[in-house]
Every structure is written in C-alpha cells, then in structure tokens.
Coordinates of N, CA, C and O in Angstrom, one line a residue:
X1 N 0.8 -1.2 0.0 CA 0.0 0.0 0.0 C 0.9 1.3 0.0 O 0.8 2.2 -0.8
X2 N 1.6 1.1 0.9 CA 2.8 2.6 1.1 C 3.6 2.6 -0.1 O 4.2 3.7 -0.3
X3 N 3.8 1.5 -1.0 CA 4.5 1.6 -2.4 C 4.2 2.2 -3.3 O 4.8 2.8 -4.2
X4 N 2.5 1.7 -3.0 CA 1.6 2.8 -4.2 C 1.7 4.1 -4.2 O 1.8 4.8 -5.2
X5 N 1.6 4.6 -3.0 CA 1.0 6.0 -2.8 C 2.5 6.3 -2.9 O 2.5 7.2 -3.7
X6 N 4.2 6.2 -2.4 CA 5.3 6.5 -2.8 C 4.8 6.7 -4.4 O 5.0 7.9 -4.8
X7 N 4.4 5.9 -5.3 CA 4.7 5.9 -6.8 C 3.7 7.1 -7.2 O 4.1 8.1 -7.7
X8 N 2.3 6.7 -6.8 CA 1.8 7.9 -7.0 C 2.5 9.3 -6.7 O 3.1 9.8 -7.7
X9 N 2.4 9.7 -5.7 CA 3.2 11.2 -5.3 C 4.5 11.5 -6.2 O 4.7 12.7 -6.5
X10 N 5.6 10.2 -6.6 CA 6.3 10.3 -7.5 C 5.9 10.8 -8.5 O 6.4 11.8 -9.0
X11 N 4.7 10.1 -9.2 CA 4.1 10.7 -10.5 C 3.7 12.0 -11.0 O 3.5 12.5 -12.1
X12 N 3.4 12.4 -9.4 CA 2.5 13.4 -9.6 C 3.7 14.7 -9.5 O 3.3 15.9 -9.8
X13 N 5.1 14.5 -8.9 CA 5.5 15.5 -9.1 C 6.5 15.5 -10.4 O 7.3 16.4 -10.7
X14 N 6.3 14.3 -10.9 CA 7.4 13.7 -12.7 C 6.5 14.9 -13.9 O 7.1 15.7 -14.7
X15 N 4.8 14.5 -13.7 CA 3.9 14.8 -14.6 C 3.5 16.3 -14.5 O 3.6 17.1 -15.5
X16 N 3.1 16.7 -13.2 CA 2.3 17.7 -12.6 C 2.9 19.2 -12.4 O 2.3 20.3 -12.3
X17 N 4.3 18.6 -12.1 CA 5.3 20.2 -11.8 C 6.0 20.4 -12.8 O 6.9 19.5 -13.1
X18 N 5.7 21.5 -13.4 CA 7.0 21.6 -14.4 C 7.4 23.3 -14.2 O 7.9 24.1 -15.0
X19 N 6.9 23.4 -12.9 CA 7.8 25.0 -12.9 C 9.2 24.7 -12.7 O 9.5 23.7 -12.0
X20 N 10.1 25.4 -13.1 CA 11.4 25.9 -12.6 C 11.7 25.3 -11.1 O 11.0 25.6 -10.1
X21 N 12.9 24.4 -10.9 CA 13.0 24.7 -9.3 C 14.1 25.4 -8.9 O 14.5 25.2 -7.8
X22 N 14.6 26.2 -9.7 CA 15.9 27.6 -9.5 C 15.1 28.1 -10.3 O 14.5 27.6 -11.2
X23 N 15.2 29.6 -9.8 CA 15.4 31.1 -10.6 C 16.4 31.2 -11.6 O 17.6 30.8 -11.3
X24 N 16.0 31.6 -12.7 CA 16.7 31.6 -13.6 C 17.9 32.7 -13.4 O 19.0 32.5 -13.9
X25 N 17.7 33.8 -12.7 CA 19.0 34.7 -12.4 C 19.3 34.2 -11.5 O 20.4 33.8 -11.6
X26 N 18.7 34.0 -10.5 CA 19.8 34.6 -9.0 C 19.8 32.5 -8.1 O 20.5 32.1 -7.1
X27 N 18.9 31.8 -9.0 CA 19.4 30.8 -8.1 C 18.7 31.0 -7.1 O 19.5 30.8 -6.2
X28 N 17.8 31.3 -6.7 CA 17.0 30.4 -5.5 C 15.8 29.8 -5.5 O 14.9 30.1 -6.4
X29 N 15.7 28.9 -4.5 CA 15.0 27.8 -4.8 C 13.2 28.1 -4.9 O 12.6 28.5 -3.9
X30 N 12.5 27.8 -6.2 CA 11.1 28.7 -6.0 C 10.5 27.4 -6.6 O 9.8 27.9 -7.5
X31 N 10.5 26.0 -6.6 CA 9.5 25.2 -7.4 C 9.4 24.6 -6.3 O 9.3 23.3 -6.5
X32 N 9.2 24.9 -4.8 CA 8.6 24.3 -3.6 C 7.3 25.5 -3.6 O 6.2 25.3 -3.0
X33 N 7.5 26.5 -4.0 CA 6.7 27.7 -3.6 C 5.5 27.7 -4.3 O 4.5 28.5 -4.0
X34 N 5.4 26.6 -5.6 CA 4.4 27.0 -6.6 C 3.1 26.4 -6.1 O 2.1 26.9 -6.7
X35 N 2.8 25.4 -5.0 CA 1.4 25.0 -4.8 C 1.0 25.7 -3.8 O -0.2 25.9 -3.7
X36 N 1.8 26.4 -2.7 CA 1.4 27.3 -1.9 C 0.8 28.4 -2.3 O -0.2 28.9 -1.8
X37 N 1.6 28.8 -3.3 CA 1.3 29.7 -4.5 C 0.0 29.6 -4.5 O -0.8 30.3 -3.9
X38 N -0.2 28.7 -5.3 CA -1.9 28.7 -6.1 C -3.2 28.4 -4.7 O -4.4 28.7 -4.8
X39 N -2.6 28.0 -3.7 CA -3.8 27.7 -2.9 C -3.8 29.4 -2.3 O -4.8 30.0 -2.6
X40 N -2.7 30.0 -1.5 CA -3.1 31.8 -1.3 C -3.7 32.4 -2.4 O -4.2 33.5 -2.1
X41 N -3.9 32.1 -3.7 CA -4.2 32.7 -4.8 C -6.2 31.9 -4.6 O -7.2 32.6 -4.6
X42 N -6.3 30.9 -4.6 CA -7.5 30.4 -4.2 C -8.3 31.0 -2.8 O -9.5 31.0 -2.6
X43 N -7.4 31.3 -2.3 CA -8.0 32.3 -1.1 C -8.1 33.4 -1.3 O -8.2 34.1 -0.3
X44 N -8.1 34.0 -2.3 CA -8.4 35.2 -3.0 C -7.5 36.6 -2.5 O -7.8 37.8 -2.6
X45 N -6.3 35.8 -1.9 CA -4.6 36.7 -2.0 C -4.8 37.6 -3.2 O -5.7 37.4 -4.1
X46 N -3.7 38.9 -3.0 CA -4.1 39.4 -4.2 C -2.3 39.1 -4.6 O -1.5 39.5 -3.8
X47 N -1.6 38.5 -6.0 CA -0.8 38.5 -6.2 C 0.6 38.5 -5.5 O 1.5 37.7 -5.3
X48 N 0.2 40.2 -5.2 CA 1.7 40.6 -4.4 C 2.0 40.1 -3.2 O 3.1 39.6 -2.9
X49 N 0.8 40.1 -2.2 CA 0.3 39.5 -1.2 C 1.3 37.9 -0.7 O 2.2 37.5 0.0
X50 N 0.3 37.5 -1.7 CA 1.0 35.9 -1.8 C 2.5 35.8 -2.1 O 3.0 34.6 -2.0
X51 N 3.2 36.6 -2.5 CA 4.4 36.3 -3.2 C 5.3 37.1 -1.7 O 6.3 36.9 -1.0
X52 N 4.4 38.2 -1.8 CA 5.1 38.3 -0.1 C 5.2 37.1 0.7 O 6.3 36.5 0.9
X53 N 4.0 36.6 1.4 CA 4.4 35.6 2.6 C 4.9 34.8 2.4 O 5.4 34.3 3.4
X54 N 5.3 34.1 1.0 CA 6.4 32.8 0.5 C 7.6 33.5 0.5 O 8.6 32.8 0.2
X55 N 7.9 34.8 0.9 CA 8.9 35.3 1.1 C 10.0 35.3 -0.1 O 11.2 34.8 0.0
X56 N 9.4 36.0 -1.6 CA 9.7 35.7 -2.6 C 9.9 37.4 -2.7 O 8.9 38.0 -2.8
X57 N 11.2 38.2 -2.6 CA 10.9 39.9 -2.6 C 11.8 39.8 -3.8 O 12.0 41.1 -3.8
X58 N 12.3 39.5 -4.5 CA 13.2 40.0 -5.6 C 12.5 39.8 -6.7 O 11.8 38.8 -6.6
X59 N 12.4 40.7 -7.9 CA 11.3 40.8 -8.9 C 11.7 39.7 -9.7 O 10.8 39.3 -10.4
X60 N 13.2 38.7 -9.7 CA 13.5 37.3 -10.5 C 12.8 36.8 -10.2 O 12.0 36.5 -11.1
X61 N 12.6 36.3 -9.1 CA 11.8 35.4 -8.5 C 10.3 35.2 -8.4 O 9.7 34.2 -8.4
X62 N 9.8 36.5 -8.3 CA 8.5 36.6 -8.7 C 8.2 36.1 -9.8 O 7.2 35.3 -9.9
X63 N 8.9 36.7 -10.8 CA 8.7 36.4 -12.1 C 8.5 35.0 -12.8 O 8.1 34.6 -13.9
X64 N 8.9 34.4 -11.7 CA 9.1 32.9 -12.4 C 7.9 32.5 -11.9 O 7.4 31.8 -12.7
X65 N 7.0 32.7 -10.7 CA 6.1 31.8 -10.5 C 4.6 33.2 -10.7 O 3.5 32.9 -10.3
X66 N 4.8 34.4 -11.4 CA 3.7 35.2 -12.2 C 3.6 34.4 -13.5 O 2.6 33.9 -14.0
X67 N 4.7 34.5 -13.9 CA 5.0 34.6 -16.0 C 4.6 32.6 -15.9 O 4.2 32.3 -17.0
X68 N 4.6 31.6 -15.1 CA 4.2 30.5 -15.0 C 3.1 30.3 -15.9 O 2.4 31.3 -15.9
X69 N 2.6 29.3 -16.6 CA 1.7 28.6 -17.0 C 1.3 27.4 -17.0 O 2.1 26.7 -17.7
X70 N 0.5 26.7 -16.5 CA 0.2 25.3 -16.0 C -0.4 24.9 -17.2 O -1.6 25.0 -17.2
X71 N 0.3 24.3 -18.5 CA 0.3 23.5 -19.6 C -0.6 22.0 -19.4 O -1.5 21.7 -20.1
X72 N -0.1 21.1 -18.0 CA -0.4 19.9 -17.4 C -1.8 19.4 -18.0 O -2.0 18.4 -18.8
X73 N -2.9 20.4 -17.3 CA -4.2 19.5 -17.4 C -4.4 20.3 -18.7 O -5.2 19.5 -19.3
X74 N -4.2 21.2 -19.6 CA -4.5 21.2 -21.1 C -3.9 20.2 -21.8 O -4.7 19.5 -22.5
X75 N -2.3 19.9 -21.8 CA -2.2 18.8 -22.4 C -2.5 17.2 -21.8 O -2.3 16.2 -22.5
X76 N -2.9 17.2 -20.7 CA -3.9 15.4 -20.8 C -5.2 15.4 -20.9 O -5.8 14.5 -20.2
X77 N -5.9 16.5 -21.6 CA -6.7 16.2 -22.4 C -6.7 15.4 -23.9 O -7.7 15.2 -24.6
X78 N -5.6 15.3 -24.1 CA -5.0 15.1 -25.4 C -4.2 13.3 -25.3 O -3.2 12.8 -26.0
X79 N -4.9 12.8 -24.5 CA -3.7 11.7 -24.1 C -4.2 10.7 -24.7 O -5.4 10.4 -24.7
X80 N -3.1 10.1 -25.3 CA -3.8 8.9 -26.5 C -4.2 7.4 -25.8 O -4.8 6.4 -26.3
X81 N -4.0 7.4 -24.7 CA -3.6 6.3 -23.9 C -5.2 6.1 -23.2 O -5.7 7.1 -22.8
X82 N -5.6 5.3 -23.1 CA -7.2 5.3 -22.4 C -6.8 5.7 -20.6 O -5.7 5.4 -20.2
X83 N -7.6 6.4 -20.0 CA -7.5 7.1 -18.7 C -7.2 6.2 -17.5 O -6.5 6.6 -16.6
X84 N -7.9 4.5 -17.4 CA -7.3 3.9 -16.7 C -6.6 2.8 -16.6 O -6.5 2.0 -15.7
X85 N -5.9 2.7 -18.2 CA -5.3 1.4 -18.3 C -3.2 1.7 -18.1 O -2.2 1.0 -18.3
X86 N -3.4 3.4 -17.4 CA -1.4 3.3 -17.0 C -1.2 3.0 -15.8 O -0.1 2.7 -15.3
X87 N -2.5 3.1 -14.9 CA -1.9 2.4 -13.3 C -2.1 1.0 -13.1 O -1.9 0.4 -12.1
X88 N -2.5 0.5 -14.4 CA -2.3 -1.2 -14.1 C -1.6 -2.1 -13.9 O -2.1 -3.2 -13.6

C-alpha cells in the first residue's frame, strides 16, 4: 500500500510540476513555492500579497512563479492512452 502511494506522489511531481526549481537569475529555490502559491491565490490573496508571505521579494523570482503557465491539465486532455489502463 505505502509503495503505491510513494509511486503515486512520484508521478505526480514527474507529470504535474513543471515550474522551474531555481530562478533563472539569481538561483534560489522557488519550485517548492508553486502550490502554496496557487492555494493563497484560491484564497483570494491578491498577487503581491502571496508572493510576499512565501517570502519571494526579488522581482526574478517573482517572475518565475507570475510569468508561470500550467500547460499539465491542457495537455492530458489530449492523451492517447485510455485514462485507466497506465496504473495497471
């Protein structure tokens, strides 16, 4: 049971994250910041707000998780593979 759920969680950060985990200038670490991200942003944070309390103050770094686009669930709509025959 604990093998599955290791593989799962594996998958899901192979498939699911594809932000950056360095800043492209300055090198620090911001692809831990990106789901915290989106859930203050679901709490109806405004932007700056959120990028403050992850303690993200340099405009590089911002930049990488603003200018972000979550490609993921647009492209597996497109999956040729039937939906539950890859965890078998």
């Amino acid at each position: 049971m604990l093998k599955n759920i290791l593989y799962l969680v594996n998958f899901y950060f192979l498939f699911f994250m594809i932000i950056p985990i360095r800043c492209f200038s300055c090198g620090k670490i911001v692809g831990n910041k990106w789901e915290p991200y989106v859930i203050l942003l679901n709490k109806n944070y405004p932007e700056s707000l959120a990028l403050d309390l992850l303690g993200l103050r340099r405009y590089c770094c911002r930049r990488m998780l603003l200018t972000h686009v979550d490609l993921m669930e647009k492209l597996l709509a497109y999956n040729t593979h039937e939906k539950g025959s890859f965890f078998v």
